[in-house]
Amino acid sequence: MLRAALLAGVFHLATASPAAAQVDPARLDALKTEAAAKVDRQAKMVQEMVDSLFSFGELGMQEVESSRYITAVLEKNGFKVVRGVAGIPTAWTATWTNGSGGPVIAVGSDIDGIPKASQKPGVAWREPLVAGAPGHGEGHNSGQAVNIAAAIAVKELMTREKIPGTLMLWPGVAEEPVAAKAFFVRDGLFKDADAVLFTHVSSNLATNWGQPSGTGGVSVLYTFSGESAHSAGAPWRGRSALDAVELMDAGWNFRREHLRPEQRSHYVIKDGGDFPNVVPSEATVWYYFREQSFADIHKNFEIGTKIAKAAAMMTDTTVSHRIIGTAAPQHMNRPMAEAAYANMQKIGLPTWTAEEQQFARAVQKLVGGKETGLDTELGKLTPPDAEPKSGGSDDIGDVSWTRPTITIRYPSNIPNLPGHNWSNAIAMATPIAHKGAIAGAKAMAMTMLDLFLDPRLLADAKAYFTEVQTKDVKYQPVLTNEKPYIEMNADIMGAYRERMRPFYYNPAKHRTYLDQIGVKWPSITQP
């Protein structure tokens, strides 16, 4: 079974992969030390990227300013950018190749924000920059800075040392609605990659292997169509699409009792009609069906669709559905995770100042979290749980079933916050975020060098992928011929973008974003 296979040992192959250049271990360590120093010298660029992306605060599929900014930085540093990949306007790839042959390492991180999470950073109280607007209430503004700083450092070393290989950077577009990475996989974005390194914001330096706690899932819109009528004058002539939505929701909520407790499912009514005195002819509900295996994801999706059809029958309406995206259950590569964790042990966590710790505890108190401050001890790399706990999803899972993949987490945010919340934005344009991103970039750069210069690691990673991860379980995509939901969030960004624009960071005039918006760091007590 899969869980038993996860606990199998790393495959140390007798033959080295010809894809990677061989280097003496002592020389590799020296290059890693140099890469970390090169990352430190990019601290100003990291700060400007983190702060700039924070100020854009864009939602999924509408990351126009974010993508424009990131790709400009990459082109300035010698990467060839292809925009609009997989039919998504804000998606892109940025590649740089040295010599001929060598591994292809794909490096990604998410860039989208959270609805209604606009928040002034650096203040330990609730204060939106623009009331009701989106913002980075998870911290996706920081990951591209991690990756680009690491890539620039490694690129310089590859050029000088004549190390062959290719770096390919890419964005996690619309991760919150899991609406892009499965399309990337379907359209072959990673077909030439030997390994994928992903980064995600956290409160510690960490990685994992095997199947972590959490779920995969399907994100799907159900649209019901009926017939309008005067709600008082001739209601019998109407067929209410909203009634169908409500009946579907009631049916699903009754069915929950008879599903596995590990499942997670949620919905929002996106369109419930226009006026109370008009029978709604159109109504739409958006569902997430989450589970821990491919089979259970498909099962719950089928149940939900069956209930939708039943609701349509009861109301004499019709129903159609559109898959917004999918997230496969994640499975991370053990040899790559062990290599990355060894690098994290060399780096260690940032040295936090007393002011930074004081601020973190103030934010934790604000939202009722444990007042432990910022993490000061590196966590451990542990085997996956025999029975992983349920929880959230990430469409990096689809990528993880395509190529050997790991996620490197870095300490740019405060522990014990609720997640997907305005409070998770408070630290994300402060020295805490900047320090954490530098630590993450060092771990990323060192792990890139491992993959380029240690043939055994790449061979072990591929062996684990084929002989453990995919030996008995294969990737089961849900997407068929669906098109990306590129119009997603256009209405919200259309309503708020011009009100947010005056708050965009201008590094030519202001040293930091906190300086630009007049925040004295740290601000603990609200005036």
Short mmCIF file of C-alpha atoms in Angstrom, two decimals:
data_model
loop_
_atom_site.label_atom_id
_atom_site.label_comp_id
_atom_site.label_asym_id
_atom_site.label_seq_id
_atom_site.Cartn_x
_atom_site.Cartn_y
_atom_site.Cartn_z
CA MET A 1 0.00 0.00 0.00
CA LEU A 2 1.00 3.63 -0.50
CA ARG A 3 1.46 4.41 3.19
CA ALA A 4 3.88 1.51 3.62
CA ALA A 5 5.77 2.55 0.51
CA LEU A 6 6.17 6.05 1.87
CA LEU A 7 8.28 4.70 4.69
CA ALA A 8 10.67 2.88 2.37
CA GLY A 9 14.30 3.94 2.38
CA VAL A 10 15.90 6.32 -0.06
CA PHE A 11 17.15 4.68 -3.25
CA HIS A 12 20.92 5.18 -3.48
CA LEU A 13 21.72 4.09 -7.00
CA ALA A 14 25.05 2.61 -7.94
CA THR A 15 25.16 4.49 -11.23
CA ALA A 16 25.20 8.27 -11.32
CA SER A 17 22.77 10.18 -13.48
CA PRO A 18 24.48 11.67 -16.55
CA ALA A 19 22.12 14.67 -16.29
CA ALA A 20 24.09 16.41 -13.54
CA ALA A 21 27.71 17.55 -13.42
CA GLN A 22 29.85 15.89 -10.77
CA VAL A 23 31.66 18.04 -8.20
CA ASP A 24 33.75 17.27 -5.15
CA PRO A 25 31.60 17.45 -1.95
CA ALA A 26 33.95 19.97 -0.36
CA ARG A 27 33.73 22.14 -3.46
CA LEU A 28 29.92 21.85 -3.40
CA ASP A 29 29.85 23.03 0.21
CA ALA A 30 32.06 25.99 -0.71
CA LEU A 31 29.75 26.93 -3.57
CA LYS A 32 26.74 26.73 -1.23
CA THR A 33 28.44 29.09 1.20
CA GLU A 34 29.14 31.48 -1.65
CA ALA A 35 25.54 31.22 -2.88
CA ALA A 36 24.27 32.16 0.59
CA ALA A 37 26.55 35.19 0.60
CA LYS A 38 25.25 36.20 -2.83
CA VAL A 39 21.69 35.97 -1.49
CA ASP A 40 22.61 38.24 1.42
CA ARG A 41 23.90 40.81 -1.06
CA GLN A 42 20.47 40.83 -2.71
CA ALA A 43 18.66 41.83 0.49
CA LYS A 44 17.55 45.16 -0.96
CA MET A 45 16.08 43.52 -4.06
CA VAL A 46 14.27 40.97 -1.88
CA GLN A 47 12.80 43.72 0.30
CA GLU A 48 11.62 45.70 -2.73
CA MET A 49 10.01 42.64 -4.34
CA VAL A 50 8.26 41.52 -1.17
CA ASP A 51 6.94 45.03 -0.50
CA SER A 52 5.94 45.71 -4.11
CA LEU A 53 3.96 42.50 -4.52
CA PHE A 54 2.32 43.13 -1.14
CA SER A 55 1.16 46.54 -2.34
CA PHE A 56 -0.48 45.12 -5.50
CA GLY A 57 -2.66 42.70 -3.48
CA GLU A 58 -4.19 41.05 -6.55
CA LEU A 59 -6.61 38.14 -6.64
CA GLY A 60 -6.21 34.97 -8.70
CA MET A 61 -6.27 35.28 -12.51
CA GLN A 62 -5.99 39.07 -12.13
CA GLU A 63 -2.33 39.23 -11.03
CA VAL A 64 -1.60 41.75 -13.80
CA GLU A 65 0.70 44.14 -11.92
CA SER A 66 2.39 41.29 -10.06
CA SER A 67 3.25 39.36 -13.19
CA ARG A 68 4.36 42.49 -15.04
CA TYR A 69 6.69 43.40 -12.19
CA ILE A 70 8.16 39.92 -11.69
CA THR A 71 8.79 39.25 -15.36
CA ALA A 72 10.51 42.64 -15.74
CA VAL A 73 12.92 41.69 -12.94
CA LEU A 74 13.59 38.32 -14.56
CA GLU A 75 14.20 39.79 -18.02
CA LYS A 76 16.57 42.35 -16.53
CA ASN A 77 18.54 39.42 -15.10
CA GLY A 78 18.86 37.51 -18.35
CA PHE A 79 15.85 35.16 -18.28
CA LYS A 80 13.78 34.54 -21.40
CA VAL A 81 10.12 35.11 -20.55
CA VAL A 82 7.14 33.53 -22.30
CA ARG A 83 3.84 35.08 -21.24
CA GLY A 84 0.29 33.72 -21.33
CA VAL A 85 1.23 30.06 -20.90
CA ALA A 86 -1.57 27.46 -20.63
CA GLY A 87 -4.03 30.05 -21.92
CA ILE A 88 -3.76 32.13 -18.72
CA PRO A 89 -2.84 35.80 -19.29
CA THR A 90 -1.04 36.23 -15.96
CA ALA A 91 0.91 32.96 -16.24
CA TRP A 92 4.46 32.84 -17.65
CA THR A 93 7.69 30.92 -17.71
CA ALA A 94 11.16 32.41 -17.38
CA THR A 95 14.09 30.24 -18.48
CA TRP A 96 17.85 30.52 -18.52
CA THR A 97 20.19 27.83 -19.84
CA ASN A 98 23.92 27.45 -19.37
CA GLY A 99 25.89 25.28 -21.78
CA SER A 100 24.28 22.17 -23.18
CA GLY A 101 22.61 19.35 -21.32
CA GLY A 102 22.42 19.30 -17.55
CA PRO A 103 19.30 19.11 -15.37
CA VAL A 104 16.21 21.28 -15.84
CA ILE A 105 15.02 22.59 -12.48
CA ALA A 106 11.57 24.21 -12.35
CA VAL A 107 11.12 26.72 -9.54
CA GLY A 108 7.70 28.09 -8.56
CA SER A 109 5.77 30.06 -5.96
CA ASP A 110 2.23 31.46 -5.67
CA ILE A 111 1.40 35.12 -6.30
CA ASP A 112 -2.33 35.64 -5.61
CA GLY A 113 -4.05 37.28 -2.64
CA ILE A 114 -7.14 36.81 -0.47
CA PRO A 115 -10.51 38.64 -0.74
CA LYS A 116 -11.18 41.37 1.83
CA ALA A 117 -7.70 40.98 3.35
CA SER A 118 -6.44 44.52 2.75
CA GLN A 119 -4.36 45.45 5.80
CA LYS A 120 -1.79 48.07 6.72
CA PRO A 121 1.42 46.17 7.52
CA GLY A 122 3.52 46.76 10.60
CA VAL A 123 0.65 47.72 12.93
CA ALA A 124 -0.73 45.35 15.56
CA TRP A 125 -4.37 46.18 14.94
CA ARG A 126 -6.99 45.90 12.20
CA GLU A 127 -6.63 48.75 9.70
CA PRO A 128 -7.34 48.11 6.00
CA LEU A 129 -5.43 50.11 3.43
CA VAL A 130 -8.63 50.07 1.33
CA ALA A 131 -11.76 48.87 3.10
CA GLY A 132 -13.17 45.73 1.51
CA ALA A 133 -10.28 45.31 -0.91
CA PRO A 134 -8.19 42.16 -1.33
CA GLY A 135 -4.74 41.76 0.13
CA HIS A 136 -2.01 39.28 0.93
CA GLY A 137 -3.70 37.53 3.83
CA GLU A 138 -1.57 34.44 3.34
CA GLY A 139 1.75 35.90 2.29
CA HIS A 140 2.00 34.90 -1.38
CA ASN A 141 3.75 38.22 -2.00
CA SER A 142 7.03 36.79 -0.68
CA GLY A 143 7.73 33.56 -2.57
CA GLN A 144 8.87 34.93 -5.90
CA ALA A 145 11.48 37.07 -4.15
CA VAL A 146 12.79 33.90 -2.50
CA ASN A 147 13.05 32.11 -5.84
CA ILE A 148 14.50 34.95 -7.88
CA ALA A 149 17.19 35.81 -5.34
CA ALA A 150 18.20 32.15 -5.24
CA ALA A 151 18.10 31.80 -9.03
CA ILE A 152 20.27 34.88 -9.60
CA ALA A 153 22.86 33.63 -7.10
CA VAL A 154 22.97 30.16 -8.66
CA LYS A 155 22.99 31.58 -12.19
CA GLU A 156 26.13 33.57 -11.42
CA LEU A 157 27.88 30.48 -10.05
CA MET A 158 26.77 28.30 -12.97
CA THR A 159 28.18 30.84 -15.41
CA ARG A 160 31.53 31.14 -13.67
CA GLU A 161 31.92 27.43 -12.95
CA LYS A 162 30.58 26.36 -16.38
CA ILE A 163 27.86 24.21 -14.78
CA PRO A 164 25.40 23.00 -17.46
CA GLY A 165 21.69 23.14 -16.81
CA THR A 166 18.46 25.12 -17.07
CA LEU A 167 16.49 27.15 -14.54
CA MET A 168 12.79 27.61 -15.26
CA LEU A 169 10.80 29.93 -13.00
CA TRP A 170 7.00 30.04 -13.02
CA PRO A 171 4.13 31.54 -10.95
CA GLY A 172 1.42 29.85 -8.93
CA VAL A 173 -1.48 31.75 -10.47
CA ALA A 174 -4.84 31.62 -8.67
CA GLU A 175 -3.69 29.10 -6.05
CA GLU A 176 -6.45 30.02 -3.61
CA PRO A 177 -9.18 28.70 -5.95
CA VAL A 178 -6.75 25.95 -7.15
CA ALA A 179 -7.38 27.19 -10.68
CA ALA A 180 -4.09 26.99 -12.59
CA LYS A 181 -1.48 24.32 -11.77
CA ALA A 182 -3.58 21.41 -13.05
CA PHE A 183 -3.88 23.33 -16.33
CA PHE A 184 -0.08 23.78 -16.33
CA VAL A 185 0.32 20.03 -15.90
CA ARG A 186 -2.27 19.22 -18.57
CA ASP A 187 -0.52 21.54 -21.04
CA GLY A 188 2.93 20.06 -20.42
CA LEU A 189 4.59 22.95 -18.62
CA PHE A 190 6.85 20.55 -16.67
CA LYS A 191 7.46 17.93 -19.36
CA ASP A 192 11.17 18.80 -19.64
CA ALA A 193 11.80 19.32 -15.92
CA ASP A 194 13.95 16.87 -13.96
CA ALA A 195 12.78 18.25 -10.59
CA VAL A 196 10.47 20.92 -9.18
CA LEU A 197 11.29 23.15 -6.22
CA PHE A 198 8.36 25.08 -4.82
CA THR A 199 8.33 27.68 -2.05
CA HIS A 200 5.58 28.70 0.34
CA VAL A 201 5.44 31.18 3.18
CA SER A 202 5.42 29.80 6.72
CA SER A 203 6.73 30.68 10.18
CA ASN A 204 9.70 28.29 10.12
CA LEU A 205 12.18 26.81 7.67
CA ALA A 206 10.71 23.44 6.81
CA THR A 207 10.06 20.80 4.21
CA ASN A 208 8.45 17.36 4.16
CA TRP A 209 8.28 14.14 2.20
CA GLY A 210 5.57 11.62 1.43
CA GLN A 211 1.91 12.52 1.79
CA PRO A 212 1.52 15.39 4.25
CA SER A 213 -1.57 16.22 6.24
CA GLY A 214 -4.20 17.91 4.14
CA THR A 215 -6.38 17.04 1.19
CA GLY A 216 -6.72 17.26 -2.55
CA GLY A 217 -9.91 18.47 -4.13
CA VAL A 218 -12.05 19.78 -6.95
CA SER A 219 -13.21 23.38 -7.29
CA VAL A 220 -16.42 23.51 -9.32
CA LEU A 221 -19.22 25.95 -10.23
CA TYR A 222 -22.81 24.66 -10.56
CA THR A 223 -25.09 26.95 -12.55
CA PHE A 224 -28.85 26.41 -12.49
CA SER A 225 -31.17 27.85 -15.14
CA GLY A 226 -34.92 28.32 -14.71
CA GLU A 227 -37.55 30.87 -15.73
CA SER A 228 -38.22 34.32 -14.32
CA ALA A 229 -41.66 35.59 -13.31
CA HIS A 230 -43.22 38.20 -11.05
CA SER A 231 -42.64 36.86 -7.54
CA ALA A 232 -46.03 38.15 -6.32
CA GLY A 233 -48.09 38.48 -9.50
CA ALA A 234 -47.45 35.08 -11.09
CA PRO A 235 -44.96 33.05 -9.05
CA TRP A 236 -46.44 29.80 -10.42
CA ARG A 237 -45.05 30.73 -13.83
CA GLY A 238 -41.48 30.91 -12.53
CA ARG A 239 -38.93 28.15 -12.02
CA SER A 240 -36.46 29.34 -9.40
CA ALA A 241 -32.79 28.64 -9.99
CA LEU A 242 -32.14 29.88 -6.46
CA ASP A 243 -34.50 27.24 -5.08
CA ALA A 244 -32.37 24.66 -6.88
CA VAL A 245 -29.18 26.05 -5.34
CA GLU A 246 -30.70 25.97 -1.87
CA LEU A 247 -31.96 22.44 -2.35
CA MET A 248 -28.54 21.32 -3.53
CA ASP A 249 -26.94 22.90 -0.48
CA ALA A 250 -29.49 21.27 1.83
CA GLY A 251 -28.98 17.91 0.16
CA TRP A 252 -25.20 18.13 0.43
CA ASN A 253 -25.38 19.16 4.09
CA PHE A 254 -27.55 16.14 4.88
CA ARG A 255 -25.15 13.90 2.98
CA ARG A 256 -22.12 15.11 4.99
CA GLU A 257 -23.08 12.84 7.90
CA HIS A 258 -22.51 9.84 5.66
CA LEU A 259 -19.12 10.86 4.26
CA ARG A 260 -15.72 10.12 5.68
CA PRO A 261 -14.87 12.53 8.53
CA GLU A 262 -11.62 13.36 6.70
CA GLN A 263 -13.53 15.07 3.89
CA ARG A 264 -13.74 18.86 3.76
CA SER A 265 -16.35 20.64 1.65
CA HIS A 266 -17.56 24.22 1.46
CA TYR A 267 -19.66 26.40 -0.81
CA VAL A 268 -20.60 30.00 -1.50
CA ILE A 269 -23.58 31.22 -3.53
CA LYS A 270 -21.98 33.36 -6.23
CA ASP A 271 -25.27 34.44 -7.83
CA GLY A 272 -28.61 34.18 -6.07
CA GLY A 273 -30.72 36.32 -8.36
CA ASP A 274 -31.33 40.02 -8.89
CA PHE A 275 -34.43 41.35 -7.05
CA PRO A 276 -36.66 39.61 -4.49
CA ASN A 277 -39.71 40.35 -6.64
CA VAL A 278 -38.26 38.52 -9.65
CA VAL A 279 -38.07 34.72 -9.58
CA PRO A 280 -34.34 34.03 -10.19
CA SER A 281 -33.82 32.52 -13.63
CA GLU A 282 -30.08 31.99 -13.03
CA ALA A 283 -28.19 31.06 -9.86
CA THR A 284 -24.70 29.73 -9.25
CA VAL A 285 -23.07 27.98 -6.32
CA TRP A 286 -19.34 27.32 -6.00
CA TYR A 287 -18.20 24.12 -4.27
CA TYR A 288 -14.91 22.73 -3.02
CA PHE A 289 -14.93 18.95 -2.55
CA ARG A 290 -11.80 17.88 -0.65
CA GLU A 291 -10.56 14.40 0.24
CA GLN A 292 -7.30 12.55 0.80
CA SER A 293 -7.13 10.16 -2.15
CA PHE A 294 -7.85 10.35 -5.85
CA ALA A 295 -10.67 7.82 -5.50
CA ASP A 296 -12.41 9.67 -2.67
CA ILE A 297 -12.09 13.05 -4.43
CA HIS A 298 -13.75 11.62 -7.53
CA LYS A 299 -16.42 9.93 -5.40
CA ASN A 300 -17.43 13.10 -3.56
CA PHE A 301 -17.41 15.13 -6.76
CA GLU A 302 -19.76 12.58 -8.34
CA ILE A 303 -22.04 12.69 -5.28
CA GLY A 304 -22.17 16.48 -5.42
CA THR A 305 -23.01 16.44 -9.11
CA LYS A 306 -25.74 13.84 -8.53
CA ILE A 307 -27.28 16.02 -5.82
CA ALA A 308 -27.13 19.03 -8.17
CA LYS A 309 -29.01 17.08 -10.84
CA ALA A 310 -31.60 16.01 -8.27
CA ALA A 311 -32.09 19.62 -7.17
CA ALA A 312 -32.64 20.59 -10.79
CA MET A 313 -35.24 17.84 -11.19
CA MET A 314 -37.09 18.98 -8.07
CA THR A 315 -37.32 22.56 -9.33
CA ASP A 316 -37.84 21.85 -13.04
CA THR A 317 -34.62 23.71 -13.82
CA THR A 318 -31.48 22.64 -15.63
CA VAL A 319 -27.95 22.52 -14.26
CA SER A 320 -24.47 22.63 -15.74
CA HIS A 321 -21.11 22.56 -14.03
CA ARG A 322 -17.68 24.01 -14.74
CA ILE A 323 -14.50 22.74 -13.12
CA ILE A 324 -12.49 25.75 -11.94
CA GLY A 325 -9.49 23.68 -10.96
CA THR A 326 -8.22 20.69 -9.05
CA ALA A 327 -5.67 19.88 -6.40
CA ALA A 328 -4.27 16.38 -6.24
CA PRO A 329 -3.29 14.99 -2.83
CA GLN A 330 0.33 16.02 -2.41
CA HIS A 331 3.24 13.61 -2.36
CA MET A 332 6.69 15.09 -1.85
CA ASN A 333 10.03 13.55 -2.78
CA ARG A 334 12.05 12.07 0.08
CA PRO A 335 15.63 12.38 -1.25
CA MET A 336 15.07 16.00 -2.28
CA ALA A 337 13.43 16.84 1.05
CA GLU A 338 16.33 15.33 2.99
CA ALA A 339 18.83 17.32 0.94
CA ALA A 340 16.86 20.55 1.45
CA TYR A 341 16.55 19.94 5.20
CA ALA A 342 20.32 19.41 5.50
CA ASN A 343 20.73 22.83 3.94
CA MET A 344 18.21 24.34 6.35
CA GLN A 345 20.22 22.96 9.25
CA LYS A 346 23.28 24.80 7.94
CA ILE A 347 21.34 28.05 7.53
CA GLY A 348 19.27 28.08 10.71
CA LEU A 349 16.47 30.50 11.47
CA PRO A 350 16.94 34.27 11.32
CA THR A 351 18.09 36.05 14.45
CA TRP A 352 15.02 37.96 15.52
CA THR A 353 15.32 41.26 17.36
CA ALA A 354 13.49 42.02 20.59
CA GLU A 355 11.27 44.43 18.67
CA GLU A 356 10.33 41.76 16.14
CA GLN A 357 9.45 39.31 18.89
CA GLN A 358 7.43 41.95 20.72
CA PHE A 359 5.50 42.73 17.55
CA ALA A 360 4.79 39.05 16.84
CA ARG A 361 3.40 38.51 20.34
CA ALA A 362 1.22 41.61 19.98
CA VAL A 363 -0.29 40.30 16.74
CA GLN A 364 -0.82 36.87 18.28
CA LYS A 365 -2.62 38.49 21.22
CA LEU A 366 -4.73 40.55 18.81
CA VAL A 367 -6.23 37.44 17.17
CA GLY A 368 -6.34 35.18 20.20
CA GLY A 369 -3.40 32.96 19.23
CA LYS A 370 -0.78 31.52 21.55
CA GLU A 371 1.63 34.34 22.43
CA THR A 372 4.82 32.44 21.65
CA GLY A 373 6.47 35.02 19.41
CA LEU A 374 8.53 34.05 16.37
CA ASP A 375 10.05 30.59 16.08
CA THR A 376 13.64 30.34 17.28
CA GLU A 377 14.25 26.61 16.79
CA LEU A 378 14.30 24.78 13.49
CA GLY A 379 11.65 22.09 13.27
CA LYS A 380 12.50 18.47 12.54
CA LEU A 381 12.15 16.54 9.31
CA THR A 382 9.92 13.65 10.33
CA PRO A 383 8.38 10.73 8.42
CA PRO A 384 4.81 11.28 7.20
CA ASP A 385 2.03 10.26 9.54
CA ALA A 386 0.67 6.78 8.94
CA GLU A 387 -2.76 8.42 8.82
CA PRO A 388 -2.35 12.05 7.72
CA LYS A 389 -4.73 14.55 9.26
CA SER A 390 -7.26 16.29 7.07
CA GLY A 391 -6.98 19.95 6.16
CA GLY A 392 -6.32 22.33 3.29
CA SER A 393 -5.30 21.72 -0.30
CA ASP A 394 -2.67 23.08 -2.67
CA ASP A 395 -2.55 22.44 -6.39
CA ILE A 396 1.21 21.88 -6.16
CA GLY A 397 -0.13 18.38 -5.55
CA ASP A 398 -0.82 17.99 -9.28
CA VAL A 399 2.76 19.00 -10.05
CA SER A 400 4.09 16.56 -7.44
CA TRP A 401 2.59 13.63 -9.40
CA THR A 402 4.24 14.85 -12.60
CA ARG A 403 7.87 15.32 -11.54
CA PRO A 404 9.87 14.84 -8.31
CA THR A 405 8.76 17.82 -6.21
CA ILE A 406 9.24 19.38 -2.80
CA THR A 407 8.04 22.54 -1.08
CA ILE A 408 10.53 24.66 0.84
CA ARG A 409 8.79 26.70 3.54
CA TYR A 410 10.41 29.84 4.91
CA PRO A 411 9.79 31.98 8.05
CA SER A 412 8.27 35.21 6.72
CA ASN A 413 5.11 35.17 8.82
CA ILE A 414 4.02 34.95 12.44
CA PRO A 415 2.97 31.60 14.00
CA ASN A 416 -0.46 30.91 15.50
CA LEU A 417 -2.52 33.15 13.20
CA PRO A 418 -5.84 31.98 11.69
CA GLY A 419 -4.73 31.80 8.04
CA HIS A 420 -6.59 33.26 5.04
CA ASN A 421 -7.19 36.30 7.20
CA TRP A 422 -6.26 39.98 7.27
CA SER A 423 -4.02 39.33 10.30
CA ASN A 424 -1.80 37.09 8.16
CA ALA A 425 -0.98 40.19 6.09
CA ILE A 426 0.28 42.28 9.02
CA ALA A 427 3.87 41.01 8.95
CA MET A 428 4.17 40.51 5.22
CA ALA A 429 5.85 43.83 4.36
CA THR A 430 7.99 44.14 7.48
CA PRO A 431 11.52 43.10 8.49
CA ILE A 432 10.06 39.75 9.57
CA ALA A 433 9.00 38.96 6.00
CA HIS A 434 12.25 40.26 4.55
CA LYS A 435 14.46 38.19 6.88
CA GLY A 436 12.39 35.07 6.35
CA ALA A 437 12.59 35.42 2.57
CA ILE A 438 16.39 35.71 2.73
CA ALA A 439 16.55 32.50 4.77
CA GLY A 440 14.29 30.76 2.27
CA ALA A 441 16.35 31.99 -0.68
CA LYS A 442 19.50 30.52 0.87
CA ALA A 443 17.82 27.13 1.34
CA MET A 444 16.51 27.28 -2.22
CA ALA A 445 19.89 28.24 -3.73
CA MET A 446 21.73 25.49 -1.86
CA THR A 447 19.17 22.87 -2.92
CA MET A 448 19.40 24.03 -6.54
CA LEU A 449 23.15 23.47 -6.39
CA ASP A 450 22.61 20.00 -4.94
CA LEU A 451 20.42 19.09 -7.90
CA PHE A 452 22.82 20.55 -10.46
CA LEU A 453 26.01 19.11 -8.94
CA ASP A 454 25.12 15.88 -7.11
CA PRO A 455 24.16 13.24 -9.72
CA ARG A 456 23.24 10.72 -7.04
CA LEU A 457 20.62 13.06 -5.56
CA LEU A 458 18.86 13.51 -8.89
CA ALA A 459 19.02 9.75 -9.55
CA ASP A 460 17.67 8.98 -6.07
CA ALA A 461 14.88 11.52 -6.54
CA LYS A 462 13.81 9.93 -9.81
CA ALA A 463 14.02 6.43 -8.33
CA TYR A 464 11.83 7.42 -5.38
CA PHE A 465 9.34 8.97 -7.79
CA THR A 466 9.07 5.84 -9.94
CA GLU A 467 9.69 3.03 -7.43
CA VAL A 468 7.88 4.40 -4.37
CA GLN A 469 5.51 7.26 -5.11
CA THR A 470 4.03 6.14 -8.43
CA LYS A 471 4.64 2.40 -8.15
CA ASP A 472 1.09 1.61 -7.07
CA VAL A 473 -0.68 4.99 -7.30
CA LYS A 474 -0.85 7.00 -10.52
CA TYR A 475 -1.88 10.57 -11.17
CA GLN A 476 -5.61 10.75 -11.92
CA PRO A 477 -6.38 14.13 -13.51
CA VAL A 478 -9.90 15.50 -13.33
CA LEU A 479 -9.50 18.09 -16.08
CA THR A 480 -10.42 17.11 -19.62
CA ASN A 481 -11.07 19.89 -22.14
CA GLU A 482 -11.99 22.64 -19.66
CA LYS A 483 -10.66 26.16 -20.21
CA PRO A 484 -9.05 28.20 -17.41
CA TYR A 485 -11.47 30.50 -15.61
CA ILE A 486 -9.54 33.61 -16.61
CA GLU A 487 -12.46 35.97 -15.94
CA MET A 488 -12.38 34.99 -12.26
CA ASN A 489 -12.21 37.96 -9.86
CA ALA A 490 -12.28 40.51 -12.69
CA ASP A 491 -15.32 42.19 -11.13
CA ILE A 492 -13.68 42.49 -7.71
CA MET A 493 -10.40 43.84 -9.04
CA GLY A 494 -12.34 46.16 -11.34
CA ALA A 495 -14.12 47.59 -8.32
CA TYR A 496 -10.99 48.06 -6.19
CA ARG A 497 -7.87 48.35 -8.38
CA GLU A 498 -7.99 52.12 -8.90
CA ARG A 499 -8.56 52.66 -5.18
CA MET A 500 -5.60 50.38 -4.42
CA ARG A 501 -3.28 51.97 -7.00
CA PRO A 502 -2.32 55.00 -4.84
CA PHE A 503 -0.92 52.52 -2.31
CA TYR A 504 1.44 50.79 -4.76
CA TYR A 505 4.99 50.83 -3.45
CA ASN A 506 7.45 53.24 -5.09
CA PRO A 507 10.97 52.11 -4.12
CA ALA A 508 12.51 55.01 -6.03
CA LYS A 509 11.06 57.41 -3.47
CA HIS A 510 10.80 55.33 -0.30
CA ARG A 511 13.29 52.99 1.33
CA THR A 512 10.59 50.55 2.45
CA TYR A 513 6.84 50.20 2.14
CA LEU A 514 6.45 51.01 5.83
CA ASP A 515 8.25 54.30 5.17
CA GLN A 516 5.93 55.07 2.26
CA ILE A 517 2.71 54.56 4.26
CA GLY A 518 4.09 56.28 7.37
CA VAL A 519 4.27 53.32 9.74
CA LYS A 520 6.85 53.51 12.52
CA TRP A 521 8.25 50.01 13.04
CA PRO A 522 7.04 48.34 15.15
CA SER A 523 3.68 49.90 15.99
CA ILE A 524 2.25 47.95 18.92
CA THR A 525 -0.46 50.22 20.36
CA GLN A 526 -3.17 51.78 18.25
CA PRO A 527 -3.27 55.58 18.55
#
